[in-house]
mmCIF file of C-alpha atoms in Angstrom:
data_model
loop_
_atom_site.group_PDB
_atom_site.id
_atom_site.type_symbol
_atom_site.label_atom_id
_atom_site.label_comp_id
_atom_site.label_asym_id
_atom_site.label_seq_id
_atom_site.Cartn_x
_atom_site.Cartn_y
_atom_site.Cartn_z
ATOM 1 C CA MET M 244 77.333 115.133 107.755
ATOM 2 C CA ASN M 245 78.481 112.054 109.528
ATOM 3 C CA ASP M 246 77.349 109.596 106.925
ATOM 4 C CA THR M 247 77.434 105.856 107.007
ATOM 5 C CA ALA M 248 80.345 105.495 104.663
ATOM 6 C CA TYR M 249 81.879 103.036 107.033
ATOM 7 C CA ALA M 250 78.821 100.949 107.778
ATOM 8 C CA ALA M 251 80.369 97.622 106.901
ATOM 9 C CA GLU M 252 77.253 95.486 106.697
ATOM 10 C CA ARG M 253 74.829 96.697 104.081
ATOM 11 C CA GLN M 254 71.847 94.508 103.349
ATOM 12 C CA PRO M 255 70.113 94.475 99.986
ATOM 13 C CA ASP M 256 67.122 96.743 100.184
ATOM 14 C CA PRO M 257 64.217 96.188 97.773
ATOM 15 C CA GLU M 258 63.130 99.838 98.034
ATOM 16 C CA GLU M 259 66.638 100.967 97.153
ATOM 17 C CA GLU M 260 66.757 98.597 94.191
ATOM 18 C CA GLN M 261 63.672 100.315 92.828
ATOM 19 C CA VAL M 262 65.200 103.744 93.278
ATOM 20 C CA LEU M 263 68.371 102.569 91.553
ATOM 21 C CA ALA M 264 66.358 101.228 88.641
ATOM 22 C CA VAL M 265 64.736 104.642 88.214
ATOM 23 C CA ILE M 266 68.069 106.450 88.519
ATOM 24 C CA GLU M 267 69.506 104.211 85.845
ATOM 25 C CA THR M 268 66.856 105.449 83.416
ATOM 26 C CA GLU M 269 67.609 109.074 84.335
ATOM 27 C CA ILE M 270 71.361 108.825 83.888
ATOM 28 C CA PRO M 271 71.537 109.088 80.054
ATOM 29 C CA ALA M 272 69.720 112.421 80.180
ATOM 30 C CA LEU M 273 72.409 113.984 82.392
ATOM 31 C CA PRO M 274 74.961 116.313 80.840
ATOM 32 C CA ARG M 275 78.466 114.958 80.372
ATOM 33 C CA ASP M 276 80.237 118.134 81.381
ATOM 34 C CA GLU M 277 82.179 117.632 84.601
ATOM 35 C CA HIS M 278 81.004 121.025 85.828
ATOM 36 C CA GLN M 279 77.456 119.726 85.885
ATOM 37 C CA LEU M 280 78.287 117.047 88.444
ATOM 38 C CA ILE M 281 76.884 118.853 91.481
ATOM 39 C CA PRO M 282 73.641 119.964 89.759
ATOM 40 C CA SER M 283 73.199 116.366 88.586
ATOM 41 C CA LEU M 284 73.601 115.054 92.122
ATOM 42 C CA GLN M 285 71.185 117.704 93.379
ATOM 43 C CA GLY M 286 68.656 116.616 90.791
ATOM 44 C CA ILE M 287 68.880 112.987 91.853
ATOM 45 C CA GLN M 288 68.495 113.919 95.496
ATOM 46 C CA ASN M 289 65.499 116.147 94.722
ATOM 47 C CA ARG M 290 63.748 113.338 92.900
ATOM 48 C CA HIS M 291 64.536 110.514 95.310
ATOM 49 C CA GLY M 292 65.203 112.199 98.633
ATOM 50 C CA TYR M 293 68.725 110.878 98.909
ATOM 51 C CA LEU M 294 71.760 109.654 96.994
ATOM 52 C CA PRO M 295 72.026 105.888 97.076
ATOM 53 C CA ARG M 296 75.590 104.587 96.878
ATOM 54 C CA GLY M 297 74.825 102.616 93.754
ATOM 55 C CA GLY M 298 73.536 105.812 92.175
ATOM 56 C CA LEU M 299 76.842 107.555 92.816
ATOM 57 C CA VAL M 300 78.642 104.745 91.010
ATOM 58 C CA MET M 301 76.327 105.153 88.010
ATOM 59 C CA VAL M 302 76.849 108.912 87.957
ATOM 60 C CA ALA M 303 80.613 108.406 88.108
ATOM 61 C CA ARG M 304 80.506 106.032 85.158
ATOM 62 C CA HIS M 305 78.413 108.521 83.193
ATOM 63 C CA PHE M 306 80.834 111.376 83.828
ATOM 64 C CA GLY M 307 83.889 109.186 83.319
ATOM 65 C CA LEU M 308 85.159 109.963 86.824
ATOM 66 C CA PRO M 309 86.401 107.574 89.509
ATOM 67 C CA ALA M 310 83.536 106.671 91.824
ATOM 68 C CA SER M 311 85.577 107.863 94.797
ATOM 69 C CA LYS M 312 85.815 111.372 93.281
ATOM 70 C CA VAL M 313 82.054 111.663 92.991
ATOM 71 C CA TYR M 314 81.708 110.291 96.488
ATOM 72 C CA GLY M 315 84.267 112.822 97.727
ATOM 73 C CA VAL M 316 82.316 115.692 96.189
ATOM 74 C CA ALA M 317 79.023 114.421 97.601
ATOM 75 C CA THR M 318 80.363 113.945 101.134
ATOM 76 C CA PHE M 319 81.970 117.379 101.127
ATOM 77 C CA TYR M 320 78.626 119.163 101.007
ATOM 78 C CA ASN M 321 76.188 118.987 103.877
ATOM 79 C CA GLN M 322 73.193 119.125 101.588
ATOM 80 C CA PHE M 323 73.696 115.598 100.290
ATOM 81 C CA ARG M 324 72.419 112.661 102.243
ATOM 82 C CA PHE M 325 73.167 109.013 101.659
ATOM 83 C CA ASN M 326 70.294 107.455 103.531
ATOM 84 C CA PRO M 327 66.637 107.575 102.563
ATOM 85 C CA PRO M 328 64.580 109.980 104.639
ATOM 86 C CA GLY M 329 62.426 108.150 107.180
ATOM 87 C CA ARG M 330 58.652 108.445 107.328
ATOM 88 C CA HIS M 331 59.224 110.457 110.494
ATOM 89 C CA PRO M 332 62.314 112.552 109.929
ATOM 90 C CA ILE M 333 63.662 113.706 113.287
ATOM 91 C CA LYS M 334 65.637 116.916 113.192
ATOM 92 C CA VAL M 335 67.470 117.803 116.376
ATOM 93 C CA CYS M 336 68.276 121.483 116.611
ATOM 94 C CA LEU M 337 71.851 122.252 117.586
ATOM 95 C CA GLY M 338 71.669 125.999 117.131
ATOM 96 C CA THR M 339 73.239 128.162 119.785
ATOM 97 C CA ALA M 340 70.284 128.244 122.182
ATOM 98 C CA CYS M 341 69.543 124.532 121.828
ATOM 99 C CA HIS M 342 73.225 123.716 122.138
ATOM 100 C CA VAL M 343 73.393 125.626 125.398
ATOM 101 C CA ARG M 344 70.286 123.856 126.702
ATOM 102 C CA GLY M 345 71.717 120.437 125.928
ATOM 103 C CA GLY M 346 70.673 119.722 122.343
ATOM 104 C CA ASP M 347 73.609 117.365 121.932
ATOM 105 C CA ILE M 348 72.322 115.258 124.832
ATOM 106 C CA VAL M 349 68.938 115.071 123.123
ATOM 107 C CA LEU M 350 70.630 113.968 119.902
ATOM 108 C CA GLU M 351 72.537 111.307 121.799
ATOM 109 C CA ASN M 352 69.295 110.135 123.399
ATOM 110 C CA PHE M 353 67.701 109.695 119.993
ATOM 111 C CA GLU M 354 70.782 107.910 118.697
ATOM 112 C CA ARG M 355 70.654 105.452 121.558
ATOM 113 C CA LYS M 356 66.887 105.020 121.439
ATOM 114 C CA LEU M 357 66.785 104.406 117.689
ATOM 115 C CA GLY M 358 70.092 102.569 117.448
ATOM 116 C CA ILE M 359 71.345 104.768 114.610
ATOM 117 C CA VAL M 360 73.728 107.688 114.438
ATOM 118 C CA GLU M 361 73.045 111.138 113.073
ATOM 119 C CA GLY M 362 72.536 111.029 109.310
ATOM 120 C CA GLU M 363 71.184 107.495 109.299
ATOM 121 C CA THR M 364 67.758 105.938 108.890
ATOM 122 C CA THR M 365 66.343 103.036 110.869
ATOM 123 C CA ALA M 366 66.131 99.728 109.024
ATOM 124 C CA ASP M 367 62.305 99.926 108.829
ATOM 125 C CA ARG M 368 62.595 103.461 107.365
ATOM 126 C CA GLU M 369 60.347 104.722 110.148
ATOM 127 C CA PHE M 370 62.797 107.290 111.545
ATOM 128 C CA SER M 371 65.705 109.229 110.154
ATOM 129 C CA LEU M 372 67.867 111.369 112.372
ATOM 130 C CA GLU M 373 69.686 114.546 111.489
ATOM 131 C CA ARG M 374 70.967 117.698 113.086
ATOM 132 C CA VAL M 375 69.919 121.141 112.012
ATOM 133 C CA ALA M 376 71.103 124.581 112.969
ATOM 134 C CA CYS M 377 68.269 126.637 114.431
ATOM 135 C CA VAL M 378 64.631 126.148 113.527
ATOM 136 C CA GLY M 379 63.704 129.631 114.695
ATOM 137 C CA CYS M 380 62.053 129.113 118.060
ATOM 138 C CA CYS M 381 64.951 129.460 120.452
ATOM 139 C CA ALA M 382 62.677 130.273 123.409
ATOM 140 C CA LEU M 383 61.545 126.649 123.314
ATOM 141 C CA ALA M 384 65.074 125.231 123.414
ATOM 142 C CA PRO M 385 66.031 122.482 123.166
ATOM 143 C CA VAL M 386 63.841 121.879 120.144
ATOM 144 C CA VAL M 387 63.274 118.801 117.993
ATOM 145 C CA LEU M 388 61.300 118.624 114.772
ATOM 146 C CA VAL M 389 59.412 115.379 114.268
ATOM 147 C CA GLY M 390 58.195 115.637 110.718
ATOM 148 C CA GLU M 391 56.672 119.102 110.682
ATOM 149 C CA LYS M 392 55.792 119.097 114.365
ATOM 150 C CA VAL M 393 57.897 121.090 116.827
ATOM 151 C CA GLU M 394 58.677 119.396 120.132
ATOM 152 C CA ALA M 395 59.635 122.016 122.730
ATOM 153 C CA HIS M 396 61.780 121.742 125.860
ATOM 154 C CA VAL M 397 62.864 118.237 124.953
ATOM 155 C CA THR M 398 64.131 116.030 127.753
ATOM 156 C CA PRO M 399 65.302 112.407 127.691
ATOM 157 C CA SER M 400 61.840 111.246 128.787
ATOM 158 C CA LYS M 401 60.307 113.239 125.952
ATOM 159 C CA VAL M 402 62.602 111.484 123.517
ATOM 160 C CA GLU M 403 61.078 108.182 124.659
ATOM 161 C CA GLY M 404 57.657 109.781 124.335
ATOM 162 C CA VAL M 405 58.204 110.921 120.747
ATOM 163 C CA VAL M 406 59.288 107.488 119.620
ATOM 164 C CA THR M 407 56.563 105.722 121.588
ATOM 165 C CA GLN M 408 53.907 108.033 120.210
ATOM 166 C CA VAL M 409 54.848 107.235 116.634
ATOM 167 C CA GLU M 410 54.792 103.553 117.505
ATOM 168 C CA ILE M 411 51.362 103.899 119.082
ATOM 169 C CA GLU M 412 50.026 105.793 116.064
ATOM 170 C CA ASN M 413 51.316 103.081 113.774
ATOM 171 C CA GLU M 414 49.778 100.383 115.940
ATOM 172 C CA MET M 415 46.461 102.233 115.945
ATOM 173 C CA ALA M 416 46.521 102.580 112.193
ATOM 174 C CA VAL M 417 47.186 98.870 111.825
ATOM 175 C CA ARG M 418 44.329 98.000 114.188
ATOM 176 C CA ALA M 419 41.961 100.417 112.477
ATOM 177 C CA ALA M 420 42.767 98.807 109.158
ATOM 178 C CA GLU M 421 42.153 95.377 110.642
ATOM 179 C CA ARG M 422 38.833 96.482 112.095
ATOM 180 C CA GLU M 423 37.822 97.943 108.781
ATOM 181 C CA GLU M 424 38.621 94.690 107.086
ATOM 182 C CA GLN M 425 36.610 92.735 109.620
ATOM 183 C CA CYS M 426 33.609 95.061 109.215
ATOM 184 C CA HIS M 427 33.777 94.727 105.466
ATOM 185 C CA GLY M 428 34.013 90.991 105.854
ATOM 186 C CA LYS M 429 30.776 90.983 107.886
ATOM 187 C CA THR M 430 28.806 93.198 105.546
ATOM 188 C CA ASP M 431 29.807 91.206 102.501
ATOM 189 C CA MET P 228 118.366 123.718 78.275
ATOM 190 C CA ARG P 229 121.104 122.542 80.560
ATOM 191 C CA ASN P 230 121.011 125.698 82.547
ATOM 192 C CA LYS P 231 122.284 125.546 86.041
ATOM 193 C CA VAL P 232 121.442 127.971 88.752
ATOM 194 C CA THR P 233 123.574 128.611 91.775
ATOM 195 C CA MET P 234 122.062 129.503 95.083
ATOM 196 C CA THR P 235 123.152 129.793 98.674
ATOM 197 C CA VAL P 236 121.410 127.725 101.295
ATOM 198 C CA ASP P 237 122.415 128.315 104.910
ATOM 199 C CA GLY P 238 125.734 129.709 103.710
ATOM 200 C CA LEU P 239 126.404 126.708 101.501
ATOM 201 C CA GLU P 240 126.648 127.246 97.765
ATOM 202 C CA ILE P 241 124.751 124.691 95.705
ATOM 203 C CA SER P 242 124.034 124.515 92.018
ATOM 204 C CA VAL P 243 121.022 122.753 90.564
ATOM 205 C CA PRO P 244 119.313 122.488 87.176
ATOM 206 C CA ALA P 245 117.069 125.453 86.389
ATOM 207 C CA GLY P 246 113.429 124.851 87.198
ATOM 208 C CA THR P 247 114.120 122.751 90.268
ATOM 209 C CA THR P 248 112.120 123.722 93.314
ATOM 210 C CA VAL P 249 114.017 125.024 96.321
ATOM 211 C CA LEU P 250 112.817 122.014 98.305
ATOM 212 C CA ASP P 251 114.158 119.508 95.787
ATOM 213 C CA ALA P 252 117.382 121.476 95.454
ATOM 214 C CA CYS P 253 117.975 121.317 99.204
ATOM 215 C CA LEU P 254 116.985 117.674 99.574
ATOM 216 C CA ASP P 255 119.222 116.670 96.643
ATOM 217 C CA ASN P 256 122.130 118.431 98.309
ATOM 218 C CA GLY P 257 121.678 116.846 101.690
ATOM 219 C CA ILE P 258 119.961 119.768 103.373
ATOM 220 C CA TYR P 259 116.866 118.405 105.080
ATOM 221 C CA ILE P 260 113.681 120.419 105.064
ATOM 222 C CA PRO P 261 110.698 118.742 106.734
ATOM 223 C CA ASN P 262 107.987 117.916 104.218
ATOM 224 C CA LEU P 263 105.017 115.589 103.894
ATOM 225 C CA CYS P 264 102.835 116.465 100.951
ATOM 226 C CA HIS P 265 105.500 117.021 98.310
ATOM 227 C CA LEU P 266 106.485 114.420 95.716
ATOM 228 C CA ASP P 267 109.122 114.591 93.028
ATOM 229 C CA GLY P 268 107.836 115.964 89.757
ATOM 230 C CA MET P 269 104.582 117.399 91.057
ATOM 231 C CA GLU P 270 103.294 119.971 88.636
ATOM 232 C CA HIS P 271 101.128 121.772 91.145
ATOM 233 C CA PRO P 272 102.390 121.001 94.652
ATOM 234 C CA PRO P 273 99.492 121.233 97.099
ATOM 235 C CA ALA P 274 101.717 122.996 99.655
ATOM 236 C CA SER P 275 99.280 121.837 102.283
ATOM 237 C CA CYS P 276 101.498 120.424 105.019
ATOM 238 C CA ARG P 277 103.079 123.825 105.726
ATOM 239 C CA LEU P 278 106.285 122.186 106.915
ATOM 240 C CA CYS P 279 108.729 122.986 104.122
ATOM 241 C CA LEU P 280 108.952 126.685 104.936
ATOM 242 C CA VAL P 281 112.161 128.623 104.280
ATOM 243 C CA GLU P 282 113.141 132.238 104.340
ATOM 244 C CA VAL P 283 114.565 133.830 101.239
ATOM 245 C CA ASP P 284 116.437 137.115 101.204
ATOM 246 C CA GLY P 285 114.288 139.755 99.568
ATOM 247 C CA MET P 286 111.018 137.907 100.149
ATOM 248 C CA ARG P 287 108.577 138.851 102.816
ATOM 249 C CA GLY P 288 108.150 136.210 105.482
ATOM 250 C CA PRO P 289 108.718 132.483 105.195
ATOM 251 C CA VAL P 290 107.580 130.776 101.986
ATOM 252 C CA THR P 291 106.862 127.157 101.098
ATOM 253 C CA SER P 292 109.956 125.826 99.376
ATOM 254 C CA CYS P 293 108.005 123.211 97.398
ATOM 255 C CA THR P 294 106.279 125.888 95.331
ATOM 256 C CA LEU P 295 109.354 128.057 94.869
ATOM 257 C CA ALA P 296 111.550 127.648 91.814
ATOM 258 C CA ALA P 297 115.269 128.008 92.392
ATOM 259 C CA VAL P 298 116.667 131.208 90.902
ATOM 260 C CA ASP P 299 120.256 132.183 90.308
ATOM 261 C CA GLY P 300 121.731 134.033 93.259
ATOM 262 C CA MET P 301 118.942 133.136 95.658
ATOM 263 C CA VAL P 302 119.906 133.230 99.325
ATOM 264 C CA VAL P 303 117.870 130.743 101.334
ATOM 265 C CA HIS P 304 117.763 130.190 105.088
ATOM 266 C CA THR P 305 116.186 126.976 106.293
ATOM 267 C CA ASN P 306 116.638 127.317 110.025
ATOM 268 C CA THR P 307 115.660 130.781 111.149
ATOM 269 C CA ASP P 308 113.641 131.170 114.351
ATOM 270 C CA GLU P 309 110.530 132.215 112.477
ATOM 271 C CA VAL P 310 110.682 129.206 110.163
ATOM 272 C CA ARG P 311 111.176 126.813 113.038
ATOM 273 C CA GLU P 312 108.315 128.381 115.011
ATOM 274 C CA LEU P 313 105.908 127.981 112.093
ATOM 275 C CA GLN P 314 107.079 124.444 111.408
ATOM 276 C CA LYS P 315 106.581 123.520 115.028
ATOM 277 C CA LEU P 316 103.115 125.025 114.998
ATOM 278 C CA ALA P 317 102.182 123.116 111.854
ATOM 279 C CA PHE P 318 103.583 119.914 113.308
ATOM 280 C CA ARG P 319 101.728 120.329 116.582
ATOM 281 C CA MET P 320 98.498 120.880 114.709
ATOM 282 C CA LEU P 321 99.148 117.733 112.693
ATOM 283 C CA VAL P 322 99.724 115.537 115.729
ATOM 284 C CA SER P 323 96.876 117.121 117.676
ATOM 285 C CA CYS P 324 94.423 115.162 115.553
ATOM 286 C CA ASN P 325 96.686 112.197 114.970
ATOM 287 C CA GLN P 326 96.820 109.041 116.934
ATOM 288 C CA GLY P 327 98.877 105.966 116.370
ATOM 289 C CA ASN P 328 100.700 103.384 118.349
ATOM 290 C CA CYS P 329 104.232 103.561 117.004
ATOM 291 C CA ARG P 330 105.286 100.358 118.704
ATOM 292 C CA VAL P 331 102.924 98.210 116.674
ATOM 293 C CA CYS P 332 102.864 100.382 113.546
ATOM 294 C CA MET P 333 104.273 98.992 110.319
ATOM 295 C CA ALA P 334 105.942 102.305 109.574
ATOM 296 C CA ASN P 335 107.777 102.413 112.886
ATOM 297 C CA LYS P 336 111.316 103.765 112.410
ATOM 298 C CA ARG P 337 110.735 104.679 108.776
ATOM 299 C CA CYS P 338 107.856 107.046 109.498
ATOM 300 C CA ASP P 339 108.153 110.609 108.189
ATOM 301 C CA LEU P 340 106.266 111.930 111.190
ATOM 302 C CA GLN P 341 108.796 110.347 113.547
ATOM 303 C CA GLN P 342 111.626 111.757 111.494
ATOM 304 C CA ILE P 343 110.171 115.260 111.537
ATOM 305 C CA ALA P 344 109.474 115.029 115.267
ATOM 306 C CA LYS P 345 113.080 114.134 115.839
ATOM 307 C CA PHE P 346 114.262 116.898 113.539
ATOM 308 C CA LEU P 347 112.151 119.560 115.252
ATOM 309 C CA HIS P 348 112.836 118.125 118.728
ATOM 310 C CA LEU P 349 109.120 117.688 119.353
ATOM 311 C CA PRO P 350 107.171 114.793 120.848
ATOM 312 C CA LEU P 351 104.544 112.953 118.812
ATOM 313 C CA ARG P 352 101.930 114.073 121.319
ATOM 314 C CA THR P 353 101.465 117.745 121.924
ATOM 315 C CA LYS P 354 100.413 119.134 125.247
ATOM 316 C CA GLN P 355 99.926 122.634 123.937
ATOM 317 C CA MET P 356 96.799 121.802 121.983
ATOM 318 C CA ARG P 357 93.715 119.827 122.740
ATOM 319 C CA HIS P 358 93.963 116.378 121.249
ATOM 320 C CA ILE P 359 91.017 115.798 118.936
ATOM 321 C CA PRO P 360 91.055 112.420 117.229
ATOM 322 C CA LYS P 361 88.859 112.087 114.167
ATOM 323 C CA ASP P 362 85.307 110.945 114.655
ATOM 324 C CA VAL P 363 85.823 107.864 112.504
ATOM 325 C CA PRO P 364 86.549 104.203 113.162
ATOM 326 C CA GLU P 365 90.134 103.291 113.947
ATOM 327 C CA VAL P 366 90.473 100.985 110.970
ATOM 328 C CA LEU P 367 88.534 101.151 107.713
ATOM 329 C CA THR P 368 88.336 97.980 105.673
ATOM 330 C CA ASP P 369 86.159 99.060 102.746
ATOM 331 C CA HIS P 370 88.815 98.024 100.281
ATOM 332 C CA PRO P 371 89.116 94.337 99.396
ATOM 333 C CA CYS P 372 92.809 94.153 100.320
ATOM 334 C CA ILE P 373 94.012 97.511 101.686
ATOM 335 C CA VAL P 374 93.384 98.750 105.224
ATOM 336 C CA TYR P 375 93.218 102.436 106.079
ATOM 337 C CA GLU P 376 93.803 103.885 109.530
ATOM 338 C CA PRO P 377 92.385 107.419 109.483
ATOM 339 C CA ASN P 378 93.823 108.427 112.819
ATOM 340 C CA LYS P 379 97.355 107.731 111.613
ATOM 341 C CA CYS P 380 96.756 109.543 108.345
ATOM 342 C CA VAL P 381 98.183 113.057 108.009
ATOM 343 C CA LEU P 382 96.101 113.771 104.879
ATOM 344 C CA CYS P 383 99.207 114.672 102.900
ATOM 345 C CA GLY P 384 97.482 113.476 99.730
ATOM 346 C CA ARG P 385 100.451 111.524 98.385
ATOM 347 C CA CYS P 386 98.369 108.383 97.955
ATOM 348 C CA VAL P 387 95.607 110.241 96.138
ATOM 349 C CA TYR P 388 98.192 111.828 93.842
ATOM 350 C CA VAL P 389 100.017 108.622 92.925
ATOM 351 C CA CYS P 390 96.788 106.666 92.580
ATOM 352 C CA GLU P 391 95.347 109.168 90.121
ATOM 353 C CA ARG P 392 98.511 109.021 88.034
ATOM 354 C CA ARG P 393 98.418 105.248 87.744
ATOM 355 C CA GLY P 394 95.187 105.400 85.793
ATOM 356 C CA ASN P 395 93.840 102.303 87.492
ATOM 357 C CA PRO P 396 90.133 101.614 87.056
ATOM 358 C CA PHE P 397 89.754 102.485 90.713
ATOM 359 C CA SER P 398 91.153 105.653 92.230
ATOM 360 C CA LEU P 399 91.591 106.988 95.747
ATOM 361 C CA SER P 400 90.071 110.282 96.758
ATOM 362 C CA PHE P 401 89.375 112.451 99.766
ATOM 363 C CA ALA P 402 85.943 112.297 101.359
ATOM 364 C CA ASN P 403 84.100 114.290 104.005
ATOM 365 C CA ARG P 404 85.312 117.621 105.229
ATOM 366 C CA GLY P 405 87.296 119.369 107.922
ATOM 367 C CA PHE P 406 88.316 117.242 110.879
ATOM 368 C CA ASN P 407 86.526 114.244 109.449
ATOM 369 C CA THR P 408 88.320 114.250 106.118
ATOM 370 C CA ILE P 409 89.475 110.782 105.205
ATOM 371 C CA VAL P 410 90.858 108.975 102.202
ATOM 372 C CA THR P 411 88.044 106.962 100.690
ATOM 373 C CA PHE P 412 87.996 103.631 98.889
ATOM 374 C CA PHE P 413 84.522 104.239 97.524
ATOM 375 C CA GLY P 414 83.980 102.143 94.442
ATOM 376 C CA SER P 415 86.688 99.641 95.320
ATOM 377 C CA GLU P 416 84.174 96.800 95.480
ATOM 378 C CA ALA P 417 84.091 96.814 91.682
ATOM 379 C CA GLU P 418 85.500 93.863 89.828
ATOM 380 C CA GLY P 419 89.227 93.674 89.181
ATOM 381 C CA VAL P 420 90.133 96.278 91.774
ATOM 382 C CA GLU P 421 91.694 93.802 94.168
ATOM 383 C CA ASP P 422 94.121 92.396 91.604
ATOM 384 C CA ALA P 423 94.987 95.827 90.216
ATOM 385 C CA CYS P 424 95.684 97.239 93.689
ATOM 386 C CA ARG P 425 97.740 94.236 94.705
ATOM 387 C CA ASP P 426 99.978 94.693 91.680
ATOM 388 C CA CYS P 427 100.219 98.463 92.010
ATOM 389 C CA ARG P 428 101.069 99.035 95.699
ATOM 390 C CA ALA P 429 101.715 102.716 94.918
ATOM 391 C CA CYS P 430 99.591 104.189 97.712
ATOM 392 C CA VAL P 431 100.821 101.795 100.368
ATOM 393 C CA ASP P 432 104.448 102.389 99.435
ATOM 394 C CA ILE P 433 104.143 106.171 99.252
ATOM 395 C CA CYS P 434 102.309 106.651 102.562
ATOM 396 C CA PRO P 435 104.726 108.493 104.868
ATOM 397 C CA VAL P 436 103.101 107.288 108.077
ATOM 398 C CA GLY P 437 101.856 103.752 107.457
ATOM 399 C CA ALA P 438 98.185 104.701 107.433
ATOM 400 C CA LEU P 439 97.676 102.484 104.388
ATOM 401 C CA SER P 440 98.724 98.867 104.416
ATOM 402 C CA PHE P 441 97.782 95.559 102.877
ATOM 403 C CA ALA P 442 95.455 93.707 105.209
ATOM 404 C CA ASP P 443 97.418 90.470 105.118
ATOM 405 C CA GLU P 444 100.794 92.158 105.607
ATOM 406 C CA ARG P 445 99.428 94.192 108.475
ATOM 407 C CA GLU P 446 98.014 91.150 110.139
ATOM 408 C CA ARG P 447 101.297 89.311 109.811
ATOM 409 C CA HIS P 448 103.126 92.304 111.238
ATOM 410 C CA LEU P 449 100.756 92.617 114.182
ATOM 411 C CA ARG P 450 101.129 88.909 114.900
ATOM 412 C CA LEU P 451 104.901 89.264 114.904
ATOM 413 C CA VAL P 452 104.745 92.236 117.235
ATOM 414 C CA GLU P 453 102.378 90.329 119.426
ATOM 415 C CA ALA P 454 104.790 87.451 119.619
ATOM 416 C CA GLY P 455 107.562 89.813 120.631
ATOM 417 C CA LYS P 456 109.509 89.206 117.462
ATOM 418 C CA GLY P 457 108.540 92.528 115.984
ATOM 419 C CA ARG P 458 111.308 94.445 117.629
ATOM 420 C CA ARG P 459 114.057 92.183 116.377
ATOM 421 C CA LYS P 460 112.587 92.174 112.866
ATOM 422 C CA ALA P 461 112.237 95.937 112.629
ATOM 423 C CA GLY P 462 115.683 96.493 114.049
#
């Protein structure tokens, strides 16, 4: 996975601080055997959805390993991610059929539209972008999964559509909430 | 314990202490064998650069000389056609994903890659293979005082090896996988790392290709090159 190891500017993130605080409480319960490093990392990712960088440092301290070693292990395996999953995880299929039908162009479109690269999450945690290998509906290539929903025959204009739709849904939810509040205000 | 073994390398008889590797034996006796990943005293040489191949009478095919202990009566050939072919292949593969500007590089003229290129009569750019630079930034500045240039790096692992041995609080390591493998400074933002690394210098000094350098030294060097003084200085 092309992670953001080299993203130079990293802002403090209140949500991440919370996750780190929880991880800190979990650390003492981990085994100290070096062989249990990968299962420990898997556990953290299962509970929190990703491996925050600060968490890797804590794990390294617990195991008595250099932080870079733990980081090296984690980046070696595709299953580990270093960015929190977005509320709308976008998975671009790059299986054979989708690759042939231009899946990489679709991925590039999303990267440009969202301003992130594969493996990253937008700053508002709305979208995360990753590549997957075959979601099992090659006849619909190129395919993109938005959350659980399958988008078929994706084109650059559809990429815009997917992002816009999520934005519209969010906007609608906000307005509905506002309306609700106003109604309640009147009845009170 | 002072056993000596005598072996023949390219028709030349040399005698070395028992337990020496063939590579060390040759290098100590002025017979050059290209190598990148080997360091003196390595207990388990990684044998990953695939450049130090030799042929030994009685052994099938070329073998890596860094993992081979010298034995009495061994007959070694360092420049057979097969060895040279394999070395050239390995070298071409190395430079096919390597990219550096020698003119402005701090390691210019003392670079192992340049030396090997000269030795094998090969250019530092290969036309026989597609050139695939790594999908990483040209310069990584995660470390407080050391700069890493992944596209110059040949991933020999010397820096990782020496850094581990120093037992500093911070240690270098490999990260990612395949084409995108890099040396990582993860964890170097911790306290005290900058001072420790400045005093140690081990990784910067051991790097055969100048992929690691101190940020301030590199900047000074680049300024000198820029001003046209670089050539005189290096010469």
